[in-house]
XYZ file of C-alpha atoms in Angstrom:
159
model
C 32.582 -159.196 -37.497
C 33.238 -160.650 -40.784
C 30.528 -158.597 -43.009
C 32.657 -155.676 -40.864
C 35.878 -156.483 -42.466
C 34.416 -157.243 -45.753
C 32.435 -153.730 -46.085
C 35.279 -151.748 -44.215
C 36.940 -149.148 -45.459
C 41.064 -148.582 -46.187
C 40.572 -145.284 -44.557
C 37.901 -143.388 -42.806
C 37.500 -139.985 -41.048
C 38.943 -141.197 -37.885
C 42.214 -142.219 -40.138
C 42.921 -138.727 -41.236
C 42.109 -137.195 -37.433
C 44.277 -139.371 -36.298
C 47.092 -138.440 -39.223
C 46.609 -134.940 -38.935
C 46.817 -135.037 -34.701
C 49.871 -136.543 -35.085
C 51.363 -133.915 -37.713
C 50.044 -130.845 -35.760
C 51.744 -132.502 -32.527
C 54.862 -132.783 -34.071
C 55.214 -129.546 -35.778
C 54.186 -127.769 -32.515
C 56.537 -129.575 -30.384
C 59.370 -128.970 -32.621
C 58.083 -125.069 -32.126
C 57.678 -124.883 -28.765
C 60.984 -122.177 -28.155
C 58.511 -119.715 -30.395
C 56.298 -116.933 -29.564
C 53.462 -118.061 -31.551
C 49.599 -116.927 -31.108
C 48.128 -116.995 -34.379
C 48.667 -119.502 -36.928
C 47.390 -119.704 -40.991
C 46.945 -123.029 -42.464
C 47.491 -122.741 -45.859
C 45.551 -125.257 -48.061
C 48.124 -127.770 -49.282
C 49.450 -128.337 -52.850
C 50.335 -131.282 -54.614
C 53.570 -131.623 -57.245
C 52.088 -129.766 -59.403
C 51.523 -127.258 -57.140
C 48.099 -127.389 -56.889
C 45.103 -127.768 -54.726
C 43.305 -130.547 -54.948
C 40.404 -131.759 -53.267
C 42.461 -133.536 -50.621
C 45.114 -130.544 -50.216
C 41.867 -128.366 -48.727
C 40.679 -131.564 -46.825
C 43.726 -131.814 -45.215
C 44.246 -128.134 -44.589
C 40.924 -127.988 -43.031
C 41.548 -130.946 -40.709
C 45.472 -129.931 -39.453
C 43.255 -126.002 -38.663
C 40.574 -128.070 -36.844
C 43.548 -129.864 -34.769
C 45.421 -126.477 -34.176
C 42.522 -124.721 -33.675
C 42.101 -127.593 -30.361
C 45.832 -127.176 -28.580
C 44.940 -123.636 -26.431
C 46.160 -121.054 -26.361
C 47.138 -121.032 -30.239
C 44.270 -119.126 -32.468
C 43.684 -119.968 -36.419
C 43.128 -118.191 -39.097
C 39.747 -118.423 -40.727
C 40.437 -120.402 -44.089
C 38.151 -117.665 -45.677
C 40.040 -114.952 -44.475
C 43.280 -116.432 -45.597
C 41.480 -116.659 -49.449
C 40.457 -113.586 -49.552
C 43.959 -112.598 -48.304
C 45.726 -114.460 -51.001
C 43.584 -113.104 -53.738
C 44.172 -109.479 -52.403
C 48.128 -110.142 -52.824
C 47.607 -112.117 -56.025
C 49.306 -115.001 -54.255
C 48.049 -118.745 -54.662
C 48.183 -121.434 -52.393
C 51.666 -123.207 -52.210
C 54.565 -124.617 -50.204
C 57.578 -122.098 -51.764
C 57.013 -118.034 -50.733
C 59.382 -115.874 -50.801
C 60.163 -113.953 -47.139
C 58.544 -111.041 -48.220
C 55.397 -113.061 -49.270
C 55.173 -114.812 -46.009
C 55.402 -111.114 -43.885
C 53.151 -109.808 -45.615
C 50.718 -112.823 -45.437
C 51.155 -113.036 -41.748
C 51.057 -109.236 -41.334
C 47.359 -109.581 -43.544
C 47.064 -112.227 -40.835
C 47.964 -110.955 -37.927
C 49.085 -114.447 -37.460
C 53.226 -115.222 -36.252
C 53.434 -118.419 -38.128
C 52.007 -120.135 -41.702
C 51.644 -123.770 -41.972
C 51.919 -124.951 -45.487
C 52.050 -128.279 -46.914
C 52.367 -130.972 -49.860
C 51.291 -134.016 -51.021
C 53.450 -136.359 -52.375
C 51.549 -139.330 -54.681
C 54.314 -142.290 -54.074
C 52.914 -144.930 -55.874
C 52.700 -146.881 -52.674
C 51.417 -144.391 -50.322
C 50.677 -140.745 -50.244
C 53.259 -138.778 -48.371
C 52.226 -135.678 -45.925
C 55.087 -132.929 -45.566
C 53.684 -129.958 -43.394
C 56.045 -127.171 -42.869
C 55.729 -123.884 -40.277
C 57.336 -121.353 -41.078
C 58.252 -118.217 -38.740
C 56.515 -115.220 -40.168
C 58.921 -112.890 -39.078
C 62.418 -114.531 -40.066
C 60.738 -116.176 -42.823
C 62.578 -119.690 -41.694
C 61.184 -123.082 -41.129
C 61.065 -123.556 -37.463
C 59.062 -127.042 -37.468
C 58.387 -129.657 -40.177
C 56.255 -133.158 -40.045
C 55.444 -135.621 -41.936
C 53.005 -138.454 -42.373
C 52.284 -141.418 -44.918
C 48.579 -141.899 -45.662
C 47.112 -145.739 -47.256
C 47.080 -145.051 -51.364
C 43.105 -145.861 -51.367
C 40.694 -145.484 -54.441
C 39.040 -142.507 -52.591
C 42.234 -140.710 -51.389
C 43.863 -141.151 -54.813
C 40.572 -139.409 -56.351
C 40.818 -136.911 -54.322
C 44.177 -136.288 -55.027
C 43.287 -135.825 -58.852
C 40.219 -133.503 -58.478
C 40.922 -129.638 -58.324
């Protein structure tokens, strides 16, 4: 038990499951009142408004997590690349309303789910965000703090 605790971790796998179950529960609570079917996870940017390593890590794990509550369907993350590149659109937090219908039309999806990561100094702060593709408005928001580790701090910085 000791060698356990001395060789451990700060944050495995299971951590960011467990971080990214509890975002994609809240945001679809909060959304519950919509008529949603299809959802794009868009990978998430950090304040520079880029995508780091972590940004597509956590993308992929909140589209794993929606991709598990039936009867909601994702959107392949390929699909939504190629999608972005058609409209000459990169990955981010901020589109405009006619960016976001015409992302979820390329979609056929009736909500996006975008997101940022915040380096605090102390922790790293989650902010996902689903927005309605056809009014364009937020209808959900979550948020989560992950540990500041070595590893999730690298990750942060590698694009």
């Amino acid at each position: 038990d000791y060698w356990s605790k001395v060789f451990s971790t700060q944050a495995d796998s299971e951590y960011y499951q467990e971080k990214t179950r509890d975002l994609v529960a809240e945001a679809l609570w909060k959304a519950k009142e919509y008529d949603i079917n299809k959802v794009g996870v868009i990978d998430f940017v950090d304040e520079g408004g880029k995508v780091s390593v972590l940004g597509e890590y956590m993308a992929a794990r909140v589209t794993a997590e929606v991709a598990n509550k039936r009867p909601l369907r994702v959107a392949q993350q390929g699909e939504i690349k190629d999608l972005l590149a058609k409209l000459a659109l990169q990955p981010s937090q901020l589109y405009s309303k006619n960016d976001i219908k015409k992302i979820g039309e390329g979609l056929g999806s009736q909500a996006l789910m975008t997101g940022k990561l915040t380096d605090l100094g102390t922790n790293i702060d989650v902010l996902v965000t689903m927005i309605d593709v056809a009014s364009g408005e937020v209808i959900a928001s979550a948020t989560a703090s992950l540990t500041r580790t070595k590893f999730a701090v690298e990750m942060l910085r590698h694009y």
